[in-house]
Each structure stands twice: as C-alpha cells, then as structure tokens.
Amino acid sequence: MLSIMAAGLLMSSCASKKDLLNCQAENRTLTSNFQDVKEQLAASNARVTSLEEQLAQAKTAYARLQRSLDKSLTNASQNNVSIEKLVDQINESNQYIRHLVDVKSKSDSLNLVLTNNLTRSLSKEELKEVDVQVLKGVVYISLADNMLYKSGSYEINNRAEQTLSKIAKIIVDYSDYDVLVEGNTDNVPITRENIRNNWDLSCLRASSVVQYLQNRFNVDPKRLTAGGRGEYNPLTTNDTEVGKQRNRRTQIIITPKLDQFMELIEKAPENE
C-alpha cells in the first residue's frame, strides 16, 4: 500500500512539474509577442506622427502656392495682362533659352573639333611644349617661351615656324573666331636695352607672334589682337625653376567673335 501511494505521489509531482514548464514556456512566448507588438505599435505611432508632419508641410506649401497664384492673377488683372499673354511670354522665353542652349552646344562641339584637329596635327615632341584646352567655350593654346623665342628675346626663332604654321592653319580654317595672343613672363626682372620691364617683354612677344601669323601665314590682322600680362598672371609659383618655366609662356586664345554674341543678345524677347 505504501509503495502504491509513493508511486502515486511521484507521478503527481512529475505531472505538476511538466505543467509548470509548459506554463513558463508559454509565458515567455506571450511576453516576447507582447514586446514585438509594443515595438510595432511604437513604430506605427512614429510613422503616423511623421505623416502628420508631412501633411502639415504640404498644406503650408499649398497655401503658400495658392497665395502666390492669387497674387499673380491679381497683378495680371491690375495690369490688364491676360493669362494667354503671360503664357505666350513664358513660351517665348523658353524658346529663347532653348536657342541659347542650342548655340552653346554647337559652339562647344565646334571648339572640340577645333581642339582635336589641332592636337592631331602636332607631333609628340610639340605636344610636350604645347598645351591645348577648352575652358568656358574658349580655346586656349599655351606655348612655352623656349620653343618660340630666342633666349631673353622677343624675336621668333626658327624652331617655332613648324608649330605656328599648324596653329595658323586652324585659325585660317575657323574664320568665325577672333584670336588674342597674350604674353606672360616669370617675375625675374628683365635687363635688356630698350626693354624696360616684364610688361614690355610680354607685349613685345605677343606682338611678334601676331606679326608672324600675319606676315608668314596670311592670317587676317583684323582678327588678331596682341596683349601682354607681364608677370601678373602666373600659372604657379615662381619660387622654383620649373615654376618659372611654366609661367614663361604665350597663349593663343581663340574665341567666337564679339559681334556674334551681340547679335544673339539682340534676339532676346523684349520684356513687356
């Protein structure tokens, strides 16, 4: 009898322990699910708050736009300007903008062709001393002074003829462009008779190139301008010999003619 009772108590104890473990496991599951729901609720509340703020901003922007439109309509009415006329003016302005973009695109393409033609015509040795770039629709050809002039002089040397002949051909082929020849020096003072300073030297060098292009290669002088900037337009510091060498240069700057720009401006629609 005692054995039977002991066995019964043991079985009852095992059953209670199993139930407890099951309850604990279920409790953990419920607790985890509850935490997930709380987090989802918090995220949803944050989303609702964000959407409410966006809605408020949209309402504010809409109200501002409505006030602006009302003001425009009022001004138009006061000035006896019809909506159709306003639309016509906007369309005309847009057409002019498209025209400007088209002109610039054609100009950029032409400059690219010009640059490629010149670059292909120069030898590898020439390209070491000639730099060709297109900046803001203008073609810059930069030539080192030692390939153009005799040492410490503004006289063109024999070595420069071949390179200048190739540049002259490009200039002649692109007759709708004007040409500015600009001399630049380093900051070392010049000590030569009849040359007062680096201003003189830079201007004389530019003038020599202009006359060379005119006299040797028949470039129209009406398209040419000579100018000097002395030591005041350096590419880099003059503290090193390499820097001074880079700064001693002559730039041939090829630009669309000014009157073409003026004609373009004259085509702008008048504001009414």
PDB file of C-alpha atoms in Angstrom:
ATOM      1  CA  MET A   1       0.000   0.000   0.000  1.00  0.00           C
ATOM      2  CA  LEU A   2       2.795   2.368   0.944  1.00  0.00           C
ATOM      3  CA  SER A   3       4.575   1.633  -2.351  1.00  0.00           C
ATOM      4  CA  ILE A   4       1.418   2.398  -4.317  1.00  0.00           C
ATOM      5  CA  MET A   5       0.906   5.705  -2.515  1.00  0.00           C
ATOM      6  CA  ALA A   6       4.538   6.728  -3.073  1.00  0.00           C
ATOM      7  CA  ALA A   7       4.270   5.940  -6.753  1.00  0.00           C
ATOM      8  CA  GLY A   8       1.090   7.985  -6.991  1.00  0.00           C
ATOM      9  CA  LEU A   9       2.717  10.999  -5.336  1.00  0.00           C
ATOM     10  CA  LEU A  10       5.730  10.713  -7.636  1.00  0.00           C
ATOM     11  CA  MET A  11       3.559  10.635 -10.738  1.00  0.00           C
ATOM     12  CA  SER A  12       1.560  13.600  -9.496  1.00  0.00           C
ATOM     13  CA  SER A  13       4.778  15.525  -8.847  1.00  0.00           C
ATOM     14  CA  CYS A  14       6.064  14.806 -12.350  1.00  0.00           C
ATOM     15  CA  ALA A  15       2.804  15.924 -13.886  1.00  0.00           C
ATOM     16  CA  SER A  16       2.864  19.210 -11.929  1.00  0.00           C
ATOM     17  CA  LYS A  17       6.467  19.906 -12.932  1.00  0.00           C
ATOM     18  CA  LYS A  18       5.662  19.306 -16.601  1.00  0.00           C
ATOM     19  CA  ASP A  19       2.699  21.660 -16.394  1.00  0.00           C
ATOM     20  CA  LEU A  20       4.909  24.291 -14.770  1.00  0.00           C
ATOM     21  CA  LEU A  21       7.497  24.045 -17.517  1.00  0.00           C
ATOM     22  CA  ASN A  22       4.789  24.333 -20.142  1.00  0.00           C
ATOM     23  CA  CYS A  23       3.357  27.396 -18.432  1.00  0.00           C
ATOM     24  CA  GLN A  24       6.758  29.003 -18.209  1.00  0.00           C
ATOM     25  CA  ALA A  25       7.442  28.389 -21.906  1.00  0.00           C
ATOM     26  CA  GLU A  26       4.026  29.773 -22.867  1.00  0.00           C
ATOM     27  CA  ASN A  27       4.642  32.792 -20.649  1.00  0.00           C
ATOM     28  CA  ARG A  28       7.960  33.509 -22.386  1.00  0.00           C
ATOM     29  CA  THR A  29       6.277  33.246 -25.779  1.00  0.00           C
ATOM     30  CA  LEU A  30       3.495  35.600 -24.756  1.00  0.00           C
ATOM     31  CA  THR A  31       5.978  38.052 -23.264  1.00  0.00           C
ATOM     32  CA  SER A  32       8.051  38.057 -26.489  1.00  0.00           C
ATOM     33  CA  ASN A  33       4.940  38.532 -28.626  1.00  0.00           C
ATOM     34  CA  PHE A  34       3.774  41.355 -26.387  1.00  0.00           C
ATOM     35  CA  GLN A  35       7.158  43.094 -26.738  1.00  0.00           C
ATOM     36  CA  ASP A  36       7.017  42.747 -30.531  1.00  0.00           C
ATOM     37  CA  VAL A  37       3.529  44.231 -30.599  1.00  0.00           C
ATOM     38  CA  LYS A  38       4.671  47.147 -28.416  1.00  0.00           C
ATOM     39  CA  GLU A  39       7.588  47.849 -30.770  1.00  0.00           C
ATOM     40  CA  GLN A  40       5.348  47.656 -33.829  1.00  0.00           C
ATOM     41  CA  LEU A  41       2.864  49.993 -32.170  1.00  0.00           C
ATOM     42  CA  ALA A  42       5.625  52.477 -31.334  1.00  0.00           C
ATOM     43  CA  ALA A  43       6.899  52.351 -34.933  1.00  0.00           C
ATOM     44  CA  SER A  44       3.362  52.852 -36.266  1.00  0.00           C
ATOM     45  CA  ASN A  45       2.838  55.823 -33.969  1.00  0.00           C
ATOM     46  CA  ALA A  46       6.128  57.346 -35.162  1.00  0.00           C
ATOM     47  CA  ARG A  47       5.089  56.799 -38.764  1.00  0.00           C
ATOM     48  CA  VAL A  48       1.709  58.443 -38.111  1.00  0.00           C
ATOM     49  CA  THR A  49       3.463  61.421 -36.495  1.00  0.00           C
ATOM     50  CA  SER A  50       5.817  61.733 -39.477  1.00  0.00           C
ATOM     51  CA  LEU A  51       2.933  61.554 -41.954  1.00  0.00           C
ATOM     52  CA  GLU A  52       1.030  64.171 -39.992  1.00  0.00           C
ATOM     53  CA  GLU A  53       4.057  66.481 -40.116  1.00  0.00           C
ATOM     54  CA  GLN A  54       4.433  65.900 -43.862  1.00  0.00           C
ATOM     55  CA  LEU A  55       0.740  66.606 -44.348  1.00  0.00           C
ATOM     56  CA  ALA A  56       1.066  69.838 -42.392  1.00  0.00           C
ATOM     57  CA  GLN A  57       4.068  70.885 -44.507  1.00  0.00           C
ATOM     58  CA  ALA A  58       2.183  70.028 -47.687  1.00  0.00           C
ATOM     59  CA  LYS A  59      -0.798  72.087 -46.543  1.00  0.00           C
ATOM     60  CA  THR A  60       1.514  75.016 -45.756  1.00  0.00           C
ATOM     61  CA  ALA A  61       3.229  74.753 -49.142  1.00  0.00           C
ATOM     62  CA  TYR A  62      -0.140  74.509 -50.894  1.00  0.00           C
ATOM     63  CA  ALA A  63      -1.402  77.591 -49.064  1.00  0.00           C
ATOM     64  CA  ARG A  64       1.770  79.493 -49.996  1.00  0.00           C
ATOM     65  CA  LEU A  65       1.398  78.438 -53.639  1.00  0.00           C
ATOM     66  CA  GLN A  66      -2.258  79.443 -53.626  1.00  0.00           C
ATOM     67  CA  ARG A  67      -1.412  82.876 -52.242  1.00  0.00           C
ATOM     68  CA  SER A  68       1.304  83.289 -54.866  1.00  0.00           C
ATOM     69  CA  LEU A  69      -1.085  82.289 -57.635  1.00  0.00           C
ATOM     70  CA  ASP A  70      -3.776  84.635 -56.321  1.00  0.00           C
ATOM     71  CA  LYS A  71      -1.243  87.464 -56.199  1.00  0.00           C
ATOM     72  CA  SER A  72      -0.083  86.744 -59.761  1.00  0.00           C
ATOM     73  CA  LEU A  73      -3.640  86.678 -61.019  1.00  0.00           C
ATOM     74  CA  THR A  74      -4.396  89.929 -59.193  1.00  0.00           C
ATOM     75  CA  ASN A  75      -1.314  91.621 -60.664  1.00  0.00           C
ATOM     76  CA  ALA A  76      -2.209  90.351 -64.098  1.00  0.00           C
ATOM     77  CA  SER A  77      -5.705  91.699 -63.735  1.00  0.00           C
ATOM     78  CA  GLN A  78      -4.455  95.049 -62.489  1.00  0.00           C
ATOM     79  CA  ASN A  79      -2.078  95.393 -65.389  1.00  0.00           C
ATOM     80  CA  ASN A  80      -4.686  94.289 -67.915  1.00  0.00           C
ATOM     81  CA  VAL A  81      -2.480  91.384 -68.919  1.00  0.00           C
ATOM     82  CA  SER A  82      -4.365  88.265 -69.918  1.00  0.00           C
ATOM     83  CA  ILE A  83      -3.367  84.772 -68.857  1.00  0.00           C
ATOM     84  CA  GLU A  84      -2.886  83.885 -72.513  1.00  0.00           C
ATOM     85  CA  LYS A  85      -0.386  86.695 -72.915  1.00  0.00           C
ATOM     86  CA  LEU A  86       1.526  85.568 -69.856  1.00  0.00           C
ATOM     87  CA  VAL A  87       1.681  82.052 -71.283  1.00  0.00           C
ATOM     88  CA  ASP A  88       2.900  83.429 -74.614  1.00  0.00           C
ATOM     89  CA  GLN A  89       5.657  85.376 -72.858  1.00  0.00           C
ATOM     90  CA  ILE A  90       6.723  82.284 -70.923  1.00  0.00           C
ATOM     91  CA  ASN A  91       6.763  80.193 -74.109  1.00  0.00           C
ATOM     92  CA  GLU A  92       8.778  82.868 -75.911  1.00  0.00           C
ATOM     93  CA  SER A  93      11.297  82.975 -73.060  1.00  0.00           C
ATOM     94  CA  ASN A  94      11.584  79.184 -73.055  1.00  0.00           C
ATOM     95  CA  GLN A  95      12.146  79.220 -76.800  1.00  0.00           C
ATOM     96  CA  TYR A  96      14.938  81.761 -76.391  1.00  0.00           C
ATOM     97  CA  ILE A  97      16.538  79.678 -73.635  1.00  0.00           C
ATOM     98  CA  ARG A  98      16.440  76.611 -75.884  1.00  0.00           C
ATOM     99  CA  HIS A  99      18.035  78.718 -78.611  1.00  0.00           C
ATOM    100  CA  LEU A 100      20.859  79.747 -76.273  1.00  0.00           C
ATOM    101  CA  VAL A 101      21.413  76.130 -75.205  1.00  0.00           C
ATOM    102  CA  ASP A 102      21.494  75.063 -78.861  1.00  0.00           C
ATOM    103  CA  VAL A 103      24.005  77.804 -79.740  1.00  0.00           C
ATOM    104  CA  LYS A 104      26.223  76.870 -76.796  1.00  0.00           C
ATOM    105  CA  SER A 105      26.036  73.183 -77.711  1.00  0.00           C
ATOM    106  CA  LYS A 106      27.075  73.931 -81.295  1.00  0.00           C
ATOM    107  CA  SER A 107      29.863  76.216 -80.056  1.00  0.00           C
ATOM    108  CA  ASP A 108      31.150  73.537 -77.671  1.00  0.00           C
ATOM    109  CA  SER A 109      31.084  70.938 -80.446  1.00  0.00           C
ATOM    110  CA  LEU A 110      32.940  73.260 -82.816  1.00  0.00           C
ATOM    111  CA  ASN A 111      35.560  74.000 -80.148  1.00  0.00           C
ATOM    112  CA  LEU A 112      36.010  70.280 -79.549  1.00  0.00           C
ATOM    113  CA  VAL A 113      36.547  69.656 -83.273  1.00  0.00           C
ATOM    114  CA  LEU A 114      38.986  72.578 -83.446  1.00  0.00           C
ATOM    115  CA  THR A 115      40.950  71.232 -80.474  1.00  0.00           C
ATOM    116  CA  ASN A 116      41.049  67.688 -81.828  1.00  0.00           C
ATOM    117  CA  ASN A 117      42.208  68.868 -85.254  1.00  0.00           C
ATOM    118  CA  LEU A 118      44.999  70.923 -83.734  1.00  0.00           C
ATOM    119  CA  THR A 119      46.092  68.209 -81.312  1.00  0.00           C
ATOM    120  CA  ARG A 120      46.240  65.606 -84.086  1.00  0.00           C
ATOM    121  CA  SER A 121      48.353  67.903 -86.252  1.00  0.00           C
ATOM    122  CA  LEU A 122      51.026  68.382 -83.552  1.00  0.00           C
ATOM    123  CA  SER A 123      53.880  65.916 -83.138  1.00  0.00           C
ATOM    124  CA  LYS A 124      54.638  64.163 -79.838  1.00  0.00           C
ATOM    125  CA  GLU A 125      57.582  66.467 -79.292  1.00  0.00           C
ATOM    126  CA  GLU A 126      55.445  69.545 -79.925  1.00  0.00           C
ATOM    127  CA  LEU A 127      52.760  68.334 -77.536  1.00  0.00           C
ATOM    128  CA  LYS A 128      55.339  68.349 -74.735  1.00  0.00           C
ATOM    129  CA  GLU A 129      55.567  72.126 -75.055  1.00  0.00           C
ATOM    130  CA  VAL A 130      52.092  72.984 -76.322  1.00  0.00           C
ATOM    131  CA  ASP A 131      49.012  72.721 -74.102  1.00  0.00           C
ATOM    132  CA  VAL A 132      45.554  72.902 -75.698  1.00  0.00           C
ATOM    133  CA  GLN A 133      42.453  73.343 -73.544  1.00  0.00           C
ATOM    134  CA  VAL A 134      38.832  74.442 -73.890  1.00  0.00           C
ATOM    135  CA  LEU A 135      37.573  76.499 -70.942  1.00  0.00           C
ATOM    136  CA  LYS A 136      34.081  78.058 -70.897  1.00  0.00           C
ATOM    137  CA  GLY A 137      33.757  77.931 -74.665  1.00  0.00           C
ATOM    138  CA  VAL A 138      37.196  79.425 -75.355  1.00  0.00           C
ATOM    139  CA  VAL A 139      40.170  77.557 -76.831  1.00  0.00           C
ATOM    140  CA  TYR A 140      43.499  78.205 -75.086  1.00  0.00           C
ATOM    141  CA  ILE A 141      46.766  77.224 -76.802  1.00  0.00           C
ATOM    142  CA  SER A 142      49.682  77.704 -74.414  1.00  0.00           C
ATOM    143  CA  LEU A 143      53.230  77.619 -75.827  1.00  0.00           C
ATOM    144  CA  ALA A 144      56.459  77.563 -73.839  1.00  0.00           C
ATOM    145  CA  ASP A 145      58.723  80.548 -74.406  1.00  0.00           C
ATOM    146  CA  ASN A 146      61.796  78.459 -75.239  1.00  0.00           C
ATOM    147  CA  MET A 147      60.045  76.953 -78.267  1.00  0.00           C
ATOM    148  CA  LEU A 148      59.017  80.363 -79.627  1.00  0.00           C
ATOM    149  CA  TYR A 149      61.699  82.938 -78.867  1.00  0.00           C
ATOM    150  CA  LYS A 150      65.413  83.340 -78.779  1.00  0.00           C
ATOM    151  CA  SER A 151      66.741  83.327 -75.212  1.00  0.00           C
ATOM    152  CA  GLY A 152      65.848  86.549 -73.331  1.00  0.00           C
ATOM    153  CA  SER A 153      64.387  87.991 -76.532  1.00  0.00           C
ATOM    154  CA  TYR A 154      61.070  88.634 -78.237  1.00  0.00           C
ATOM    155  CA  GLU A 155      62.287  87.524 -81.680  1.00  0.00           C
ATOM    156  CA  ILE A 156      60.712  84.334 -83.065  1.00  0.00           C
ATOM    157  CA  ASN A 157      63.228  81.516 -83.506  1.00  0.00           C
ATOM    158  CA  ASN A 158      63.424  79.105 -86.444  1.00  0.00           C
ATOM    159  CA  ARG A 159      62.135  76.214 -84.384  1.00  0.00           C
ATOM    160  CA  ALA A 160      58.748  77.903 -83.894  1.00  0.00           C
ATOM    161  CA  GLU A 161      57.792  78.049 -87.572  1.00  0.00           C
ATOM    162  CA  GLN A 162      56.525  74.493 -87.907  1.00  0.00           C
ATOM    163  CA  THR A 163      54.322  74.694 -84.802  1.00  0.00           C
ATOM    164  CA  LEU A 164      52.970  78.155 -85.624  1.00  0.00           C
ATOM    165  CA  SER A 165      52.171  77.039 -89.160  1.00  0.00           C
ATOM    166  CA  LYS A 166      49.862  74.326 -87.800  1.00  0.00           C
ATOM    167  CA  ILE A 167      48.179  76.758 -85.437  1.00  0.00           C
ATOM    168  CA  ALA A 168      47.829  79.295 -88.260  1.00  0.00           C
ATOM    169  CA  LYS A 169      46.075  76.712 -90.432  1.00  0.00           C
ATOM    170  CA  ILE A 170      43.499  76.114 -87.685  1.00  0.00           C
ATOM    171  CA  ILE A 171      42.997  79.861 -87.264  1.00  0.00           C
ATOM    172  CA  VAL A 172      42.502  80.343 -91.013  1.00  0.00           C
ATOM    173  CA  ASP A 173      40.107  77.390 -91.253  1.00  0.00           C
ATOM    174  CA  TYR A 174      37.935  78.707 -88.412  1.00  0.00           C
ATOM    175  CA  SER A 175      37.390  82.180 -89.792  1.00  0.00           C
ATOM    176  CA  ASP A 176      34.438  82.965 -87.481  1.00  0.00           C
ATOM    177  CA  TYR A 177      36.763  83.165 -84.484  1.00  0.00           C
ATOM    178  CA  ASP A 178      38.888  86.031 -83.193  1.00  0.00           C
ATOM    179  CA  VAL A 179      42.398  85.469 -81.872  1.00  0.00           C
ATOM    180  CA  LEU A 180      44.068  87.055 -78.849  1.00  0.00           C
ATOM    181  CA  VAL A 181      47.802  86.464 -78.422  1.00  0.00           C
ATOM    182  CA  GLU A 182      48.793  87.022 -74.792  1.00  0.00           C
ATOM    183  CA  GLY A 183      52.372  87.152 -73.499  1.00  0.00           C
ATOM    184  CA  ASN A 184      53.290  86.070 -69.949  1.00  0.00           C
ATOM    185  CA  THR A 185      56.605  86.126 -68.064  1.00  0.00           C
ATOM    186  CA  ASP A 186      58.040  84.990 -64.742  1.00  0.00           C
ATOM    187  CA  ASN A 187      58.910  87.514 -62.015  1.00  0.00           C
ATOM    188  CA  VAL A 188      62.622  87.843 -62.840  1.00  0.00           C
ATOM    189  CA  PRO A 189      63.324  91.464 -63.891  1.00  0.00           C
ATOM    190  CA  ILE A 190      64.458  91.882 -67.495  1.00  0.00           C
ATOM    191  CA  THR A 191      67.816  93.592 -68.041  1.00  0.00           C
ATOM    192  CA  ARG A 192      67.972  94.452 -71.704  1.00  0.00           C
ATOM    193  CA  GLU A 193      68.354  97.712 -73.503  1.00  0.00           C
ATOM    194  CA  ASN A 194      65.106  99.187 -74.867  1.00  0.00           C
ATOM    195  CA  ILE A 195      63.012  96.758 -72.748  1.00  0.00           C
ATOM    196  CA  ARG A 196      62.004  98.483 -69.539  1.00  0.00           C
ATOM    197  CA  ASN A 197      60.370  95.598 -67.678  1.00  0.00           C
ATOM    198  CA  ASN A 198      58.361  92.385 -67.986  1.00  0.00           C
ATOM    199  CA  TRP A 199      55.328  94.326 -69.208  1.00  0.00           C
ATOM    200  CA  ASP A 200      57.334  95.416 -72.243  1.00  0.00           C
ATOM    201  CA  LEU A 201      58.720  91.924 -72.811  1.00  0.00           C
ATOM    202  CA  SER A 202      55.313  90.207 -72.653  1.00  0.00           C
ATOM    203  CA  CYS A 203      53.727  92.736 -75.023  1.00  0.00           C
ATOM    204  CA  LEU A 204      56.629  92.576 -77.483  1.00  0.00           C
ATOM    205  CA  ARG A 205      56.495  88.783 -77.548  1.00  0.00           C
ATOM    206  CA  ALA A 206      52.750  88.784 -78.200  1.00  0.00           C
ATOM    207  CA  SER A 207      53.222  91.368 -80.951  1.00  0.00           C
ATOM    208  CA  SER A 208      55.948  89.232 -82.537  1.00  0.00           C
ATOM    209  CA  VAL A 209      53.631  86.213 -82.720  1.00  0.00           C
ATOM    210  CA  VAL A 210      50.784  88.304 -84.156  1.00  0.00           C
ATOM    211  CA  GLN A 211      53.000  89.748 -86.876  1.00  0.00           C
ATOM    212  CA  TYR A 212      54.484  86.330 -87.599  1.00  0.00           C
ATOM    213  CA  LEU A 213      50.997  84.873 -88.120  1.00  0.00           C
ATOM    214  CA  GLN A 214      50.069  87.789 -90.345  1.00  0.00           C
ATOM    215  CA  ASN A 215      53.236  88.034 -92.432  1.00  0.00           C
ATOM    216  CA  ARG A 216      54.208  84.368 -92.759  1.00  0.00           C
ATOM    217  CA  PHE A 217      50.819  82.635 -92.859  1.00  0.00           C
ATOM    218  CA  ASN A 218      48.443  85.350 -94.091  1.00  0.00           C
ATOM    219  CA  VAL A 219      46.170  85.374 -91.058  1.00  0.00           C
ATOM    220  CA  ASP A 220      43.780  88.321 -91.356  1.00  0.00           C
ATOM    221  CA  PRO A 221      45.170  91.013 -88.994  1.00  0.00           C
ATOM    222  CA  LYS A 222      41.634  92.242 -88.295  1.00  0.00           C
ATOM    223  CA  ARG A 223      41.097  89.031 -86.359  1.00  0.00           C
ATOM    224  CA  LEU A 224      44.277  89.393 -84.295  1.00  0.00           C
ATOM    225  CA  THR A 225      44.920  91.182 -81.005  1.00  0.00           C
ATOM    226  CA  ALA A 226      48.241  91.332 -79.142  1.00  0.00           C
ATOM    227  CA  GLY A 227      48.399  91.783 -75.386  1.00  0.00           C
ATOM    228  CA  GLY A 228      50.830  91.320 -72.509  1.00  0.00           C
ATOM    229  CA  ARG A 229      50.229  90.448 -68.873  1.00  0.00           C
ATOM    230  CA  GLY A 230      53.804  90.573 -67.661  1.00  0.00           C
ATOM    231  CA  GLU A 231      54.428  88.519 -64.527  1.00  0.00           C
ATOM    232  CA  TYR A 232      50.928  89.084 -63.131  1.00  0.00           C
ATOM    233  CA  ASN A 233      49.095  86.052 -64.496  1.00  0.00           C
ATOM    234  CA  PRO A 234      51.231  83.131 -63.243  1.00  0.00           C
ATOM    235  CA  LEU A 235      50.139  79.520 -63.556  1.00  0.00           C
ATOM    236  CA  THR A 236      52.125  78.541 -60.480  1.00  0.00           C
ATOM    237  CA  THR A 237      54.692  79.874 -58.011  1.00  0.00           C
ATOM    238  CA  ASN A 238      57.903  81.489 -59.229  1.00  0.00           C
ATOM    239  CA  ASP A 239      59.858  80.032 -56.309  1.00  0.00           C
ATOM    240  CA  THR A 240      61.288  77.188 -58.414  1.00  0.00           C
ATOM    241  CA  GLU A 241      62.898  76.998 -61.837  1.00  0.00           C
ATOM    242  CA  VAL A 242      60.177  74.631 -63.021  1.00  0.00           C
ATOM    243  CA  GLY A 243      57.515  77.103 -61.879  1.00  0.00           C
ATOM    244  CA  LYS A 244      59.243  79.994 -63.650  1.00  0.00           C
ATOM    245  CA  GLN A 245      59.484  77.941 -66.814  1.00  0.00           C
ATOM    246  CA  ARG A 246      55.722  77.211 -66.723  1.00  0.00           C
ATOM    247  CA  ASN A 247      54.911  80.882 -66.191  1.00  0.00           C
ATOM    248  CA  ARG A 248      57.029  81.996 -69.178  1.00  0.00           C
ATOM    249  CA  ARG A 249      54.520  81.253 -71.886  1.00  0.00           C
ATOM    250  CA  THR A 250      52.500  82.730 -74.726  1.00  0.00           C
ATOM    251  CA  GLN A 251      48.816  81.935 -75.015  1.00  0.00           C
ATOM    252  CA  ILE A 252      46.913  81.972 -78.278  1.00  0.00           C
ATOM    253  CA  ILE A 253      43.279  82.372 -77.270  1.00  0.00           C
ATOM    254  CA  ILE A 254      40.634  81.589 -79.905  1.00  0.00           C
ATOM    255  CA  THR A 255      37.155  82.966 -79.162  1.00  0.00           C
ATOM    256  CA  PRO A 256      33.856  83.455 -81.020  1.00  0.00           C
ATOM    257  CA  LYS A 257      33.578  86.953 -82.434  1.00  0.00           C
ATOM    258  CA  LEU A 258      32.021  89.534 -80.139  1.00  0.00           C
ATOM    259  CA  ASP A 259      29.521  90.737 -82.742  1.00  0.00           C
ATOM    260  CA  GLN A 260      28.043  87.230 -82.870  1.00  0.00           C
ATOM    261  CA  PHE A 261      27.288  87.443 -79.180  1.00  0.00           C
ATOM    262  CA  MET A 262      25.790  90.899 -79.655  1.00  0.00           C
ATOM    263  CA  GLU A 263      23.522  89.612 -82.428  1.00  0.00           C
ATOM    264  CA  LEU A 264      22.463  86.801 -80.135  1.00  0.00           C
ATOM    265  CA  ILE A 265      21.602  89.254 -77.361  1.00  0.00           C
ATOM    266  CA  GLU A 266      19.569  91.370 -79.766  1.00  0.00           C
ATOM    267  CA  LYS A 267      17.398  88.335 -80.499  1.00  0.00           C
ATOM    268  CA  ALA A 268      16.265  88.181 -76.879  1.00  0.00           C
ATOM    269  CA  PRO A 269      12.499  88.692 -76.417  1.00  0.00           C
ATOM    270  CA  GLU A 270      11.515  92.088 -75.080  1.00  0.00           C
ATOM    271  CA  ASN A 271      10.020  92.251 -71.594  1.00  0.00           C
ATOM    272  CA  GLU A 272       6.582  93.771 -71.543  1.00  0.00           C
TER     273      GLU A 272
END
